[in-house]
Amino acid sequence: LGTTRIWIAQGDFEAEAPPLPYVCFQTPKIKYSPWNDDFGPMNAASIIEFTTLLDSKLEQYPTKQVIYVADDGPRNLTNAVFLLGAYMILKHNTPSDQIWSWFEYVDVHEFGEYNDASRTPNSFRLTLLDCWRGLEKAQSLRWISKPDRHGLWGTIDPATYSHYDNPLNGNLHMVVPNRILAFHGPIELRGPREYHDDAETGHRSFSPAYYLDLFEALGVRTVVRL
């Protein structure tokens, strides 16, 4: 990836072998949780966690090549390549078009295209390049950036982001800082319950009342139901 030290692969590799000039790592804890047939792109918390992990590997093995090993399948490869590209954008300010050029040798069918999380068929899909360009735009606006001394990545506090990103805590995301908040739509529940857990899907849904105090604290004044 524009350097002789960072590589990506799929397959079986020895994780750590002292005689070898490389070290491999995987990210079993950085996974996308689908709602339907969606598989990504990876969110800001995943980008931050991956960036921190890759930096630690490069620091831990300063004389070795570092190989990120993706799980099998086009979708896993797509998410892995996205994370590597996001790392290069955030840490090295590498233009997205240049990152894409590094993968021109890969058959386009090896990559998946991101689709909507709804149950209905959709014809609009996002490519890796689309997502990297979106990240570049967010970086140019300082919505996300390298961490400062307080641990903030631009406008993102990783702990707060991960808390509200969790479907058990509302599945909320600040799309435009202090302007637009996206969240999983509420459902009507009988009685005083504020949420319902679906045993079949594992998803949690909330009543409108659950969001009242939260929206007030976040400064939300208008809700648009799509």
Coordinates of C-alpha atoms in Angstrom, one line a residue:
L1 CA 0.0 0.0 0.0
G2 CA 2.4 2.6 -1.2
T3 CA 4.9 1.3 1.3
T4 CA 6.9 -1.9 1.6
R5 CA 5.6 -2.6 5.1
I6 CA 1.8 -2.9 4.8
W7 CA 0.2 -5.7 2.8
I8 CA -3.1 -7.5 2.5
A9 CA -3.8 -11.1 1.8
Q10 CA -6.5 -13.8 2.0
G11 CA -5.6 -17.4 3.0
D12 CA -3.7 -19.2 5.6
F13 CA -0.6 -17.5 7.0
E14 CA 1.6 -18.1 10.0
A15 CA 0.7 -15.4 12.5
E16 CA 4.2 -14.9 14.0
A17 CA 7.3 -16.8 13.0
P18 CA 10.6 -15.2 14.2
P19 CA 12.7 -16.3 11.2
L20 CA 10.2 -14.8 8.7
P21 CA 10.4 -11.1 7.5
Y22 CA 6.7 -10.6 8.1
V23 CA 4.0 -10.7 10.7
C24 CA 0.3 -11.4 10.0
F25 CA -2.7 -10.2 11.9
Q26 CA -6.5 -10.5 11.7
T27 CA -9.3 -8.5 13.2
P28 CA -11.9 -11.0 14.6
K29 CA -13.4 -8.3 16.9
I30 CA -13.9 -5.8 14.1
K31 CA -17.0 -7.0 12.3
Y32 CA -20.0 -5.5 10.6
S33 CA -23.3 -6.5 12.1
P34 CA -25.9 -6.7 9.2
W35 CA -29.6 -6.0 9.4
N36 CA -30.5 -7.8 6.2
D37 CA -28.3 -8.4 3.2
D38 CA -26.0 -5.5 4.0
F39 CA -22.4 -6.1 4.8
G40 CA -20.9 -2.6 5.3
P41 CA -19.3 -0.2 5.0
M42 CA -17.5 -0.3 8.3
N43 CA -18.4 2.5 10.6
A44 CA -16.2 5.2 12.3
A45 CA -15.6 3.1 15.4
S46 CA -14.3 0.2 13.3
I47 CA -12.0 2.6 11.4
I48 CA -10.6 4.0 14.6
E49 CA -10.1 0.6 16.2
F50 CA -8.4 -0.7 13.1
T51 CA -6.2 2.3 12.7
T52 CA -5.1 2.0 16.3
L53 CA -4.4 -1.7 15.9
L54 CA -2.4 -1.3 12.7
D55 CA -0.3 1.4 14.2
S56 CA 0.5 -0.8 17.2
K57 CA 1.6 -3.6 14.9
L58 CA 3.9 -1.3 12.9
E59 CA 5.4 -0.1 16.1
Q60 CA 5.7 -3.5 17.7
Y61 CA 7.5 -5.0 14.6
P62 CA 9.5 -2.0 13.2
T63 CA 11.7 -4.2 10.9
K64 CA 9.0 -6.5 9.5
Q65 CA 6.4 -6.3 6.9
V66 CA 2.9 -6.3 8.3
I67 CA 0.2 -8.4 6.5
Y68 CA -3.5 -7.9 7.2
V69 CA -5.2 -11.2 6.5
A70 CA -8.8 -11.0 5.5
D71 CA -11.3 -13.7 6.0
D72 CA -12.5 -15.6 2.9
G73 CA -15.1 -14.2 0.5
P74 CA -15.5 -11.1 -1.6
R75 CA -17.4 -9.2 1.2
N76 CA -14.8 -9.8 3.8
L77 CA -12.1 -8.7 1.3
T78 CA -14.0 -5.6 0.5
N79 CA -14.3 -4.6 4.2
A80 CA -10.7 -5.3 4.8
V81 CA -9.6 -3.2 1.8
F82 CA -11.9 -0.4 2.9
L83 CA -10.3 -0.4 6.4
L84 CA -6.8 -0.3 4.9
G85 CA -7.7 2.6 2.6
A86 CA -9.3 4.4 5.5
Y87 CA -6.1 4.0 7.5
M88 CA -4.0 5.5 4.6
I89 CA -6.4 8.5 4.3
L90 CA -6.5 9.3 8.0
K91 CA -2.8 8.6 8.9
H92 CA -1.1 9.5 5.7
N93 CA -3.5 11.8 3.8
T94 CA -3.3 9.5 0.8
P95 CA -5.8 10.5 -1.9
S96 CA -8.6 7.9 -2.5
D97 CA -7.8 7.7 -6.2
Q98 CA -4.2 6.8 -5.5
I99 CA -5.4 4.1 -3.0
W100 CA -7.7 2.7 -5.6
S101 CA -4.9 2.5 -8.1
W102 CA -3.0 0.1 -5.8
F103 CA -5.9 -2.4 -6.2
E104 CA -6.4 -2.1 -10.0
Y105 CA -4.7 -5.5 -10.5
V106 CA -7.6 -7.2 -8.5
D107 CA -10.5 -8.5 -10.5
V108 CA -13.4 -6.2 -9.9
H109 CA -15.6 -9.3 -9.1
E110 CA -13.4 -9.9 -6.1
F111 CA -15.0 -6.8 -4.4
G112 CA -18.6 -6.4 -3.4
E113 CA -20.6 -3.3 -3.6
Y114 CA -22.4 -1.9 -0.6
N115 CA -26.1 -2.0 -0.6
D116 CA -28.9 -0.6 1.6
A117 CA -29.9 -2.3 4.8
S118 CA -33.6 -2.5 3.9
R119 CA -35.5 -5.7 3.0
T120 CA -36.6 -4.3 -0.3
P121 CA -34.5 -4.7 -3.5
N122 CA -32.3 -1.7 -4.3
S123 CA -30.5 -0.6 -7.4
F124 CA -28.2 2.0 -5.8
R125 CA -24.9 0.7 -4.5
L126 CA -21.7 2.2 -3.1
T127 CA -18.2 1.3 -4.2
L128 CA -15.0 1.4 -2.2
L129 CA -14.0 4.5 -4.0
D130 CA -17.3 6.2 -3.1
C131 CA -16.7 5.4 0.6
W132 CA -13.1 6.6 0.6
R133 CA -14.1 9.9 -1.0
G134 CA -16.8 10.3 1.7
L135 CA -14.2 9.8 4.4
E136 CA -11.9 12.3 2.6
K137 CA -14.7 14.9 2.7
A138 CA -15.3 14.3 6.4
Q139 CA -11.6 14.6 7.0
S140 CA -11.4 17.9 5.1
L141 CA -14.2 19.3 7.3
R142 CA -12.5 18.0 10.5
W143 CA -15.4 15.8 11.3
I144 CA -12.9 13.0 11.7
S145 CA -9.1 13.3 12.0
K146 CA -6.1 11.9 13.8
P147 CA -6.6 11.8 17.5
D148 CA -5.8 14.8 19.6
R149 CA -4.3 14.7 23.1
H150 CA -7.8 14.3 24.6
G151 CA -8.5 11.2 22.5
L152 CA -10.9 12.9 20.2
W153 CA -10.8 11.9 16.5
G154 CA -12.0 15.2 15.1
T155 CA -15.6 15.4 16.4
I156 CA -15.7 11.8 17.4
D157 CA -15.3 10.5 21.0
P158 CA -14.7 6.7 20.3
A159 CA -16.3 5.7 23.7
T160 CA -19.5 7.8 23.1
Y161 CA -19.7 6.7 19.5
S162 CA -19.5 3.0 20.3
H163 CA -22.0 3.4 23.1
Y164 CA -24.7 4.9 20.9
D165 CA -23.7 2.8 17.9
N166 CA -24.7 -0.3 19.9
P167 CA -28.2 -1.5 18.9
L168 CA -28.9 -2.1 22.6
N169 CA -28.4 1.6 23.3
G170 CA -30.4 3.1 20.4
N171 CA -28.3 2.6 17.3
L172 CA -27.8 6.4 16.8
H173 CA -25.2 8.1 14.6
M174 CA -24.3 11.7 14.2
V175 CA -24.2 12.0 10.4
V176 CA -23.5 15.8 10.3
P177 CA -22.0 17.0 13.6
N178 CA -24.6 19.0 15.6
R179 CA -27.0 19.0 12.6
I180 CA -28.2 15.6 11.5
L181 CA -28.7 12.5 13.7
A182 CA -29.7 9.1 12.3
F183 CA -31.4 6.5 14.4
H184 CA -33.3 3.3 14.3
G185 CA -37.0 4.2 14.1
P186 CA -39.1 3.6 17.2
I187 CA -42.1 1.3 17.6
E188 CA -45.3 1.5 19.6
L189 CA -45.1 -0.6 22.8
R190 CA -47.9 -1.3 25.2
G191 CA -47.4 -0.3 28.9
P192 CA -44.4 1.4 30.4
R193 CA -41.8 -0.6 28.4
E194 CA -39.2 1.5 26.6
Y195 CA -37.8 -1.3 24.5
H196 CA -38.5 -4.7 23.0
D197 CA -36.0 -7.4 22.2
D198 CA -36.8 -9.7 19.3
A199 CA -35.7 -13.2 20.3
E200 CA -35.6 -14.4 16.7
T201 CA -33.4 -11.6 15.2
G202 CA -31.6 -10.4 18.3
H203 CA -32.5 -6.8 17.4
R204 CA -33.8 -4.3 20.0
S205 CA -36.5 -1.7 19.2
F206 CA -37.3 1.3 21.3
S207 CA -40.5 3.2 22.1
P208 CA -40.6 7.0 21.2
A209 CA -40.5 7.7 25.0
Y210 CA -37.0 6.2 25.2
Y211 CA -35.6 8.9 23.0
L212 CA -37.1 11.9 24.7
D213 CA -34.3 12.6 27.3
L214 CA -31.6 11.5 24.9
F215 CA -32.8 13.9 22.1
E216 CA -33.1 16.7 24.6
A217 CA -29.5 16.2 25.7
L218 CA -28.3 16.0 22.1
G219 CA -30.2 19.1 21.1
V220 CA -32.5 17.4 18.7
R221 CA -35.5 19.6 17.9
T222 CA -37.1 18.0 14.8
V223 CA -37.6 14.4 13.8
V224 CA -38.3 13.3 10.2
R225 CA -39.7 9.8 9.7
L226 CA -38.7 8.4 6.2

